């Protein structure tokens, strides 16, 4: 439990904390009966009042204070699994139930009497809430009970709840009862076949017309009860790889092996070609496979060896252990006859006899039980088994046997580390590839399926994926595969777009990957389906491959084409399709039209999908018995989704505009106003396909209102009017109808939403239900946020909208001690000198200036009492846009900004550091000479107290022409050496007093490797800090004082073994907190903060202070956090942030005023030790000295003692240094006697230019 803060309770009561919840509504689990349950955590009792304004810099697009135990930085699901969510009236989004795959449709099942039976949920899942559920289930609020609806096999695309008839209509790609692709759940009776038994193709949408008829849309051409394959029994079931056995086998040599009859098409009865049963007894022949199949035909050849032969038999299937009914043509009468337990077999061994199965049953083994025989005993010469559907298996031994088919038989080829995995509860064994990264991509592994397609035609292609739960629960390792295919030949044929299949399903599932035309195989062309891992997944994943099915669709005179109207009042289906204007409209579309949505507005039906004919371009309307084209002919590419909102029809898909010239800005999303018959744009749309459009309630202008979420495979919301475009990492955009704009563009405090929504529904008497991966992670603020310093702690914006850099090519690593690509804000300053009031942000980003120009990497926000007045920064091309600023300091109205910086300012080269004039708001007229080196990086800049010296540190070789490795001082217009003898990289600088510089990094000082050193400015001497090489386990990345003179300090970094360390120096010893932070922790900043309430005493942190850690932290017992507070004994999460779908990073906290260190137990900055002095200056009172003179004498004695101690210490220290070989280093880059020889001629000319007012380098 983390309900209590180790920093004491905040002064505000719990109501104040709860009031900010709409901006902090993370994804929270719910209790079973009461909806969202949040466990509050008190805010830390920080006292920031002495610091002025306080802000945070980092790499994030959402940020929140940690106020509830359920908050986290965990990414939303990106492995294909989705969640059932609820939305409370406060706006909080809570998690109800997890599904192992997608949720596509929901509806509240309200009975005719008004009783809510539950919410029906359909999708492609195989598990819901941990229970097996094949594509459909029911959820019952408010108890949150999951009600199974078993009986379907496949995936559900759409559900429609009809209260009037107590019926739920279900459509998709499945089998159930005696129906395919459409079925009904009626009242409490359960699954009921519709009169027409479904359709011969998938159903994608169901709606209800104004006259009460049910409207079905999809990709079908006939009713389910009229569908038969054109060519049945196409594929041979592989018996060659089966385990063959027999009971009562003959002992005759050459006739005892039951495998003799496999791959033997009858003919001569002879040894090796015939299997015989022992004379005079019944016998059994059995085949057991490692894969499943659904046979439709059995073919047998009898034997007549020495008068023997089989007279009657029966076929028993396993695992059901049932005798199957067969039909055959009687060879004597020519009549179709049926049999079951005693099926007769004709006697001619050269003629095969076929038996068709009355019921198509799935099995993985079968046996032939022989009950009667001719002559002395029974036997067989050959056997074959066939099935209708065409399969290609990843395990090649399951494919068609080469002994039975030509070289065009189904097969699969593999590349990569595939191994055969036992089937478990799955249909068949399958292949598994365990891929270890980094660098997993499409070349790491592949399986190419080649089916045996013997007739060209329209096929439904389905990929089967075995469940992950049975095989040692490998769900957490399962990845995502890309399915690509080639189905037809010819120069004009385009391959269908690749499909992504998520393999995290707990139970077996199948995904439809194609529905359309497939060419027959030949020596010149073979249809193929290829699966490969998609790139960019986790470093170690596993993918699986089992089988692909090709189902030939019947297209013979069925009279339908994607649309069907059903009258639920009729007991039989209407087969006169010419009687329905709806059905007629479908037949007016081109063959194989795909209907994605049916929307009904006051008697007019709007049909959208993928079709083009007769002026109907991907959408049209049906009204008054006629089909009518929409204005401008419709849309110029397929529509995949639709949502009704009042009189508006929101549409999403692949289109970029209307079919004919018309409304602009319809990029992948559009609105059709059904009342005005006009097209409307949502800004300028998005830059990629839209998959779903789902409503969501958000607090925008003081109360909840309906917003429209646009979800799909896009990364950019396009600019329009005066609104600039912006990026989205999760393919989510939110449109606010009341503001006619995107949520991102509104100047309001908004929630940061990530993930996507796939479905939503209102539930009477309960909160709305949502489905998808949506999570709300706090405030939508990017890379810079302000922390309140009075009252209740809150987060707010700095007034700067930071975007990712236009080009993220920088490979710079923060503090140069980790290998992480840099983006976001890395450094910040407040500047209130000379009447200015501004915040300065440096990093690797882009932003928009007040004048509309683009700022790159360094931004300045100016404020007054009312807020932001202007935003400026580097808007010119003088500095390369790939530059990164990560160190800032101000000296005499000049901003020194350093990092990985390069460019040219007024023809003068820039490298490492720029100088910005804060008064003029432009580059200073004089820039520092460029730093030199292979990879120049400035990590830290600091100004020596009470001087004009600016110290610059990082990784470089020289400054201008001055050898000055890794640290250099700039004063009086020239670089000077900061001593000598230091090598390596420097990351942090902190002053101990006014002349000792404490330096952290990864250095070598005087030949000794160390992470911490000191530099004495007055003596120019470097020293390895006491015991640092042994006490500090790796490079230092962060450093901060722990008291006023920094004689005590904290440091952090990463050990050489990859773990993170945090150490406090108490003036004598280094004290490590231990190896308690997670291995992925990266400490980027440390700061001491004051508390308004004390914590318990300890040896590390004063009881009136706390240590703030920023970076990317992994806290013990919690997980990821961007900022945490440490009270000496406990780490507590303080701030959480995210960047896209990953944890965010906080680089540093920066304050307007420096921290003052109050003594423990005293809330004032310093204690008041004032005293009263006697103005009469009398030395004695009553024969004794006055108090004032006692104090003065004592002070003189103390000063004398101190002087003697200092002298003794200096003598001892000088002897120690002389013994260890220390000597003063040169500090200037020229000798006074020969400086003319040291000044390059071009720099002399530079001085001439100075008099003419040109910008130049200072020397």
mmCIF file of N, CA and C in Angstrom, residues 638-714:
data_model
loop_
_atom_site.group_PDB
_atom_site.id
_atom_site.type_symbol
_atom_site.label_atom_id
_atom_site.label_comp_id
_atom_site.label_asym_id
_atom_site.label_seq_id
_atom_site.Cartn_x
_atom_site.Cartn_y
_atom_site.Cartn_z
ATOM 1 N N UNK A 638 -12.078 4.149 -50.455
ATOM 2 C CA UNK A 638 -12.977 3.419 -49.552
ATOM 3 C C UNK A 638 -13.226 4.111 -48.216
ATOM 4 N N UNK A 639 -14.444 3.881 -47.701
ATOM 5 C CA UNK A 639 -14.850 4.300 -46.364
ATOM 6 C C UNK A 639 -14.803 3.080 -45.468
ATOM 7 N N UNK A 640 -14.166 3.190 -44.322
ATOM 8 C CA UNK A 640 -14.033 2.049 -43.420
ATOM 9 C C UNK A 640 -14.891 2.157 -42.168
ATOM 10 N N UNK A 641 -15.333 3.365 -41.810
ATOM 11 C CA UNK A 641 -16.076 3.518 -40.569
ATOM 12 C C UNK A 641 -16.995 4.728 -40.656
ATOM 13 N N UNK A 642 -18.067 4.720 -39.870
ATOM 14 C CA UNK A 642 -19.020 5.843 -39.837
ATOM 15 C C UNK A 642 -19.581 5.973 -38.431
ATOM 16 N N UNK A 643 -19.958 7.217 -38.078
ATOM 17 C CA UNK A 643 -20.579 7.490 -36.778
ATOM 18 C C UNK A 643 -21.626 8.580 -36.947
ATOM 19 N N UNK A 644 -22.821 8.338 -36.401
ATOM 20 C CA UNK A 644 -23.915 9.295 -36.478
ATOM 21 C C UNK A 644 -23.910 10.203 -35.259
ATOM 22 N N UNK A 645 -23.993 11.534 -35.523
ATOM 23 C CA UNK A 645 -24.021 12.523 -34.447
ATOM 24 C C UNK A 645 -25.011 13.601 -34.852
ATOM 25 N N UNK A 646 -26.220 13.528 -34.312
ATOM 26 C CA UNK A 646 -27.258 14.450 -34.726
ATOM 27 C C UNK A 646 -27.566 14.265 -36.195
ATOM 28 N N UNK A 647 -27.540 15.350 -36.945
ATOM 29 C CA UNK A 647 -27.752 15.272 -38.392
ATOM 30 C C UNK A 647 -26.463 15.041 -39.164
ATOM 31 N N UNK A 648 -25.368 14.859 -38.434
ATOM 32 C CA UNK A 648 -24.073 14.720 -39.078
ATOM 33 C C UNK A 648 -23.654 13.263 -39.157
ATOM 34 N N UNK A 649 -23.072 12.882 -40.278
ATOM 35 C CA UNK A 649 -22.518 11.552 -40.471
ATOM 36 C C UNK A 649 -21.006 11.692 -40.629
ATOM 37 N N UNK A 650 -20.280 11.269 -39.578
ATOM 38 C CA UNK A 650 -18.819 11.304 -39.616
ATOM 39 C C UNK A 650 -18.327 10.053 -40.337
ATOM 40 N N UNK A 651 -17.391 10.233 -41.265
ATOM 41 C CA UNK A 651 -16.879 9.134 -42.069
ATOM 42 C C UNK A 651 -15.355 9.114 -42.018
ATOM 43 N N UNK A 652 -14.787 7.920 -41.965
ATOM 44 C CA UNK A 652 -13.338 7.775 -41.980
ATOM 45 C C UNK A 652 -12.919 6.673 -42.930
ATOM 46 N N UNK A 653 -11.717 6.775 -43.452
ATOM 47 C CA UNK A 653 -11.232 5.758 -44.380
ATOM 48 C C UNK A 653 -9.948 6.159 -45.050
ATOM 49 N N UNK A 654 -9.814 5.735 -46.319
ATOM 50 C CA UNK A 654 -8.599 5.988 -47.090
ATOM 51 C C UNK A 654 -8.723 7.167 -48.048
ATOM 52 N N UNK A 655 -9.857 7.814 -48.107
ATOM 53 C CA UNK A 655 -10.107 8.865 -49.091
ATOM 54 C C UNK A 655 -9.351 10.149 -48.742
ATOM 55 N N UNK A 656 -9.210 10.996 -49.734
ATOM 56 C CA UNK A 656 -8.565 12.299 -49.543
ATOM 57 C C UNK A 656 -9.433 13.443 -50.066
ATOM 58 N N UNK A 657 -10.644 13.135 -50.459
ATOM 59 C CA UNK A 657 -11.547 14.159 -50.960
ATOM 60 C C UNK A 657 -12.756 13.519 -51.612
ATOM 61 N N UNK A 658 -13.621 14.341 -52.189
ATOM 62 C CA UNK A 658 -14.769 13.815 -52.908
ATOM 63 C C UNK A 658 -14.331 13.272 -54.266
ATOM 64 N N UNK A 659 -15.219 12.480 -54.866
ATOM 65 C CA UNK A 659 -14.893 11.866 -56.148
ATOM 66 C C UNK A 659 -14.696 12.918 -57.228
ATOM 67 N N UNK A 660 -15.528 13.932 -57.185
ATOM 68 C CA UNK A 660 -15.394 15.053 -58.098
ATOM 69 C C UNK A 660 -14.912 16.254 -57.301
ATOM 70 N N UNK A 661 -14.458 17.283 -57.962
ATOM 71 C CA UNK A 661 -13.962 18.460 -57.254
ATOM 72 C C UNK A 661 -15.047 19.010 -56.346
ATOM 73 N N UNK A 662 -14.644 19.348 -55.146
ATOM 74 C CA UNK A 662 -15.639 19.824 -54.187
ATOM 75 C C UNK A 662 -14.978 20.326 -52.943
ATOM 76 N N UNK A 663 -15.486 19.966 -51.775
ATOM 77 C CA UNK A 663 -14.983 20.454 -50.499
ATOM 78 C C UNK A 663 -13.540 20.020 -50.276
ATOM 79 N N UNK A 664 -12.684 20.950 -49.861
ATOM 80 C CA UNK A 664 -11.294 20.638 -49.573
ATOM 81 C C UNK A 664 -11.140 20.225 -48.117
ATOM 82 N N UNK A 665 -10.038 19.558 -47.847
ATOM 83 C CA UNK A 665 -9.713 19.191 -46.472
ATOM 84 C C UNK A 665 -10.302 17.885 -46.006
ATOM 85 N N UNK A 666 -10.832 17.060 -46.921
ATOM 86 C CA UNK A 666 -11.436 15.782 -46.529
ATOM 87 C C UNK A 666 -10.389 14.676 -46.569
ATOM 88 N N UNK A 667 -9.298 14.869 -45.874
ATOM 89 C CA UNK A 667 -8.221 13.897 -45.868
ATOM 90 C C UNK A 667 -8.476 12.819 -44.820
ATOM 91 N N UNK A 668 -8.999 11.685 -45.287
ATOM 92 C CA UNK A 668 -9.216 10.487 -44.478
ATOM 93 C C UNK A 668 -10.343 10.614 -43.459
ATOM 94 N N UNK A 669 -10.893 11.799 -43.293
ATOM 95 C CA UNK A 669 -12.039 11.976 -42.409
ATOM 96 C C UNK A 669 -12.902 13.099 -42.969
ATOM 97 N N UNK A 670 -14.212 12.889 -42.934
ATOM 98 C CA UNK A 670 -15.137 13.865 -43.502
ATOM 99 C C UNK A 670 -16.452 13.799 -42.749
ATOM 100 N N UNK A 671 -17.259 14.835 -42.918
ATOM 101 C CA UNK A 671 -18.583 14.892 -42.323
ATOM 102 C C UNK A 671 -19.587 15.205 -43.423
ATOM 103 N N UNK A 672 -20.681 14.446 -43.425
ATOM 104 C CA UNK A 672 -21.764 14.747 -44.349
ATOM 105 C C UNK A 672 -22.958 15.243 -43.544
ATOM 106 N N UNK A 673 -23.403 16.459 -43.849
ATOM 107 C CA UNK A 673 -24.556 17.046 -43.173
ATOM 108 C C UNK A 673 -25.806 16.551 -43.891
ATOM 109 N N UNK A 674 -26.534 15.634 -43.258
ATOM 110 C CA UNK A 674 -27.695 15.043 -43.919
ATOM 111 C C UNK A 674 -28.855 16.020 -44.042
ATOM 112 N N UNK A 675 -28.877 17.040 -43.191
ATOM 113 C CA UNK A 675 -29.954 18.027 -43.274
ATOM 114 C C UNK A 675 -29.720 19.013 -44.402
ATOM 115 N N UNK A 676 -28.455 19.387 -44.625
ATOM 116 C CA UNK A 676 -28.124 20.377 -45.647
ATOM 117 C C UNK A 676 -27.574 19.750 -46.925
ATOM 118 N N UNK A 677 -27.365 18.437 -46.903
ATOM 119 C CA UNK A 677 -26.813 17.721 -48.063
ATOM 120 C C UNK A 677 -25.507 18.350 -48.539
ATOM 121 N N UNK A 678 -24.613 18.589 -47.586
ATOM 122 C CA UNK A 678 -23.322 19.196 -47.909
ATOM 123 C C UNK A 678 -22.205 18.446 -47.193
ATOM 124 N N UNK A 679 -21.020 18.546 -47.786
ATOM 125 C CA UNK A 679 -19.823 17.980 -47.161
ATOM 126 C C UNK A 679 -19.157 19.021 -46.277
ATOM 127 N N UNK A 680 -18.654 18.587 -45.128
ATOM 128 C CA UNK A 680 -17.943 19.450 -44.201
ATOM 129 C C UNK A 680 -16.592 18.825 -43.874
ATOM 130 N N UNK A 681 -15.598 19.673 -43.639
ATOM 131 C CA UNK A 681 -14.249 19.192 -43.318
ATOM 132 C C UNK A 681 -13.989 19.302 -41.822
ATOM 133 N N UNK A 682 -13.174 18.402 -41.307
ATOM 134 C CA UNK A 682 -12.648 18.498 -39.954
ATOM 135 C C UNK A 682 -11.242 19.078 -40.067
ATOM 136 N N UNK A 683 -11.157 20.396 -40.028
ATOM 137 C CA UNK A 683 -9.882 21.045 -40.287
ATOM 138 C C UNK A 683 -9.434 20.703 -41.691
ATOM 139 N N UNK A 684 -8.261 20.082 -41.779
ATOM 140 C CA UNK A 684 -7.778 19.570 -43.064
ATOM 141 C C UNK A 684 -7.576 18.064 -43.002
ATOM 142 N N UNK A 685 -8.110 17.420 -41.954
ATOM 143 C CA UNK A 685 -8.016 15.980 -41.841
ATOM 144 C C UNK A 685 -6.690 15.522 -41.275
ATOM 145 N N UNK A 686 -6.365 14.255 -41.543
ATOM 146 C CA UNK A 686 -5.162 13.624 -41.012
ATOM 147 C C UNK A 686 -4.379 13.006 -42.167
ATOM 148 N N UNK A 687 -3.165 12.552 -41.876
ATOM 149 C CA UNK A 687 -2.277 12.111 -42.962
ATOM 150 C C UNK A 687 -2.254 10.610 -43.180
ATOM 151 N N UNK A 688 -3.227 9.883 -42.649
ATOM 152 C CA UNK A 688 -3.265 8.438 -42.846
ATOM 153 C C UNK A 688 -4.654 7.878 -42.647
ATOM 154 N N UNK A 689 -4.829 6.586 -42.937
ATOM 155 C CA UNK A 689 -6.161 5.971 -42.875
ATOM 156 C C UNK A 689 -6.791 6.057 -41.487
ATOM 157 N N UNK A 690 -8.104 6.229 -41.487
ATOM 158 C CA UNK A 690 -8.892 6.243 -40.252
ATOM 159 C C UNK A 690 -9.647 4.925 -40.154
ATOM 160 N N UNK A 691 -9.570 4.288 -39.002
ATOM 161 C CA UNK A 691 -10.179 2.971 -38.819
ATOM 162 C C UNK A 691 -11.484 3.014 -38.035
ATOM 163 N N UNK A 692 -11.558 3.857 -37.006
ATOM 164 C CA UNK A 692 -12.780 3.953 -36.201
ATOM 165 C C UNK A 692 -13.037 5.392 -35.811
ATOM 166 N N UNK A 693 -14.320 5.724 -35.632
ATOM 167 C CA UNK A 693 -14.744 7.032 -35.129
ATOM 168 C C UNK A 693 -15.669 6.762 -33.958
ATOM 169 N N UNK A 694 -15.281 7.249 -32.766
ATOM 170 C CA UNK A 694 -15.969 6.878 -31.535
ATOM 171 C C UNK A 694 -16.188 8.130 -30.692
ATOM 172 N N UNK A 695 -17.378 8.312 -30.094
ATOM 173 C CA UNK A 695 -17.620 9.486 -29.246
ATOM 174 C C UNK A 695 -16.959 9.340 -27.884
ATOM 175 N N UNK A 696 -16.678 10.488 -27.256
ATOM 176 C CA UNK A 696 -16.071 10.517 -25.931
ATOM 177 C C UNK A 696 -16.473 11.793 -25.231
ATOM 178 N N UNK A 697 -16.885 11.690 -23.973
ATOM 179 C CA UNK A 697 -17.246 12.865 -23.181
ATOM 180 C C UNK A 697 -15.988 13.479 -22.574
ATOM 181 N N UNK A 698 -15.809 14.794 -22.761
ATOM 182 C CA UNK A 698 -14.685 15.503 -22.179
ATOM 183 C C UNK A 698 -15.153 16.827 -21.600
ATOM 184 N N UNK A 699 -14.475 17.271 -20.533
ATOM 185 C CA UNK A 699 -14.748 18.581 -19.952
ATOM 186 C C UNK A 699 -13.943 19.625 -20.724
ATOM 187 N N UNK A 700 -14.630 20.417 -21.539
ATOM 188 C CA UNK A 700 -13.942 21.394 -22.379
ATOM 189 C C UNK A 700 -14.180 22.818 -21.894
ATOM 190 N N UNK A 701 -15.424 23.178 -21.697
ATOM 191 C CA UNK A 701 -15.758 24.561 -21.331
ATOM 192 C C UNK A 701 -16.544 24.608 -20.035
ATOM 193 N N UNK A 702 -16.164 23.791 -19.076
ATOM 194 C CA UNK A 702 -16.805 23.817 -17.773
ATOM 195 C C UNK A 702 -17.754 22.669 -17.522
ATOM 196 N N UNK A 703 -18.092 21.897 -18.522
ATOM 197 C CA UNK A 703 -18.973 20.764 -18.338
ATOM 198 C C UNK A 703 -18.691 19.712 -19.380
ATOM 199 N N UNK A 704 -19.156 18.487 -19.168
ATOM 200 C CA UNK A 704 -18.888 17.433 -20.151
ATOM 201 C C UNK A 704 -19.644 17.670 -21.453
ATOM 202 N N UNK A 705 -18.991 17.427 -22.560
ATOM 203 C CA UNK A 705 -19.637 17.514 -23.856
ATOM 204 C C UNK A 705 -19.092 16.417 -24.754
ATOM 205 N N UNK A 706 -19.879 16.068 -25.746
ATOM 206 C CA UNK A 706 -19.489 14.989 -26.648
ATOM 207 C C UNK A 706 -18.427 15.474 -27.614
ATOM 208 N N UNK A 707 -17.311 14.766 -27.612
ATOM 209 C CA UNK A 707 -16.255 14.986 -28.587
ATOM 210 C C UNK A 707 -16.149 13.734 -29.450
ATOM 211 N N UNK A 708 -15.489 13.867 -30.576
ATOM 212 C CA UNK A 708 -15.399 12.771 -31.529
ATOM 213 C C UNK A 708 -13.935 12.353 -31.643
ATOM 214 N N UNK A 709 -13.644 11.114 -31.278
ATOM 215 C CA UNK A 709 -12.281 10.616 -31.427
ATOM 216 C C UNK A 709 -12.111 9.985 -32.801
ATOM 217 N N UNK A 710 -11.011 10.331 -33.446
ATOM 218 C CA UNK A 710 -10.641 9.790 -34.746
ATOM 219 C C UNK A 710 -9.444 8.869 -34.501
ATOM 220 N N UNK A 711 -9.585 7.603 -34.871
ATOM 221 C CA UNK A 711 -8.572 6.606 -34.542
ATOM 222 C C UNK A 711 -8.112 5.902 -35.816
ATOM 223 N N UNK A 712 -6.804 5.750 -35.974
ATOM 224 C CA UNK A 712 -6.338 5.093 -37.189
ATOM 225 C C UNK A 712 -4.836 5.021 -37.282
ATOM 226 N N UNK A 713 -4.365 4.804 -38.499
ATOM 227 C CA UNK A 713 -2.933 4.644 -38.767
ATOM 228 C C UNK A 713 -2.370 5.938 -39.343
ATOM 229 N N UNK A 714 -2.433 6.992 -38.571
ATOM 230 C CA UNK A 714 -1.892 8.279 -38.996
ATOM 231 C C UNK A 714 -0.979 8.824 -37.909
#
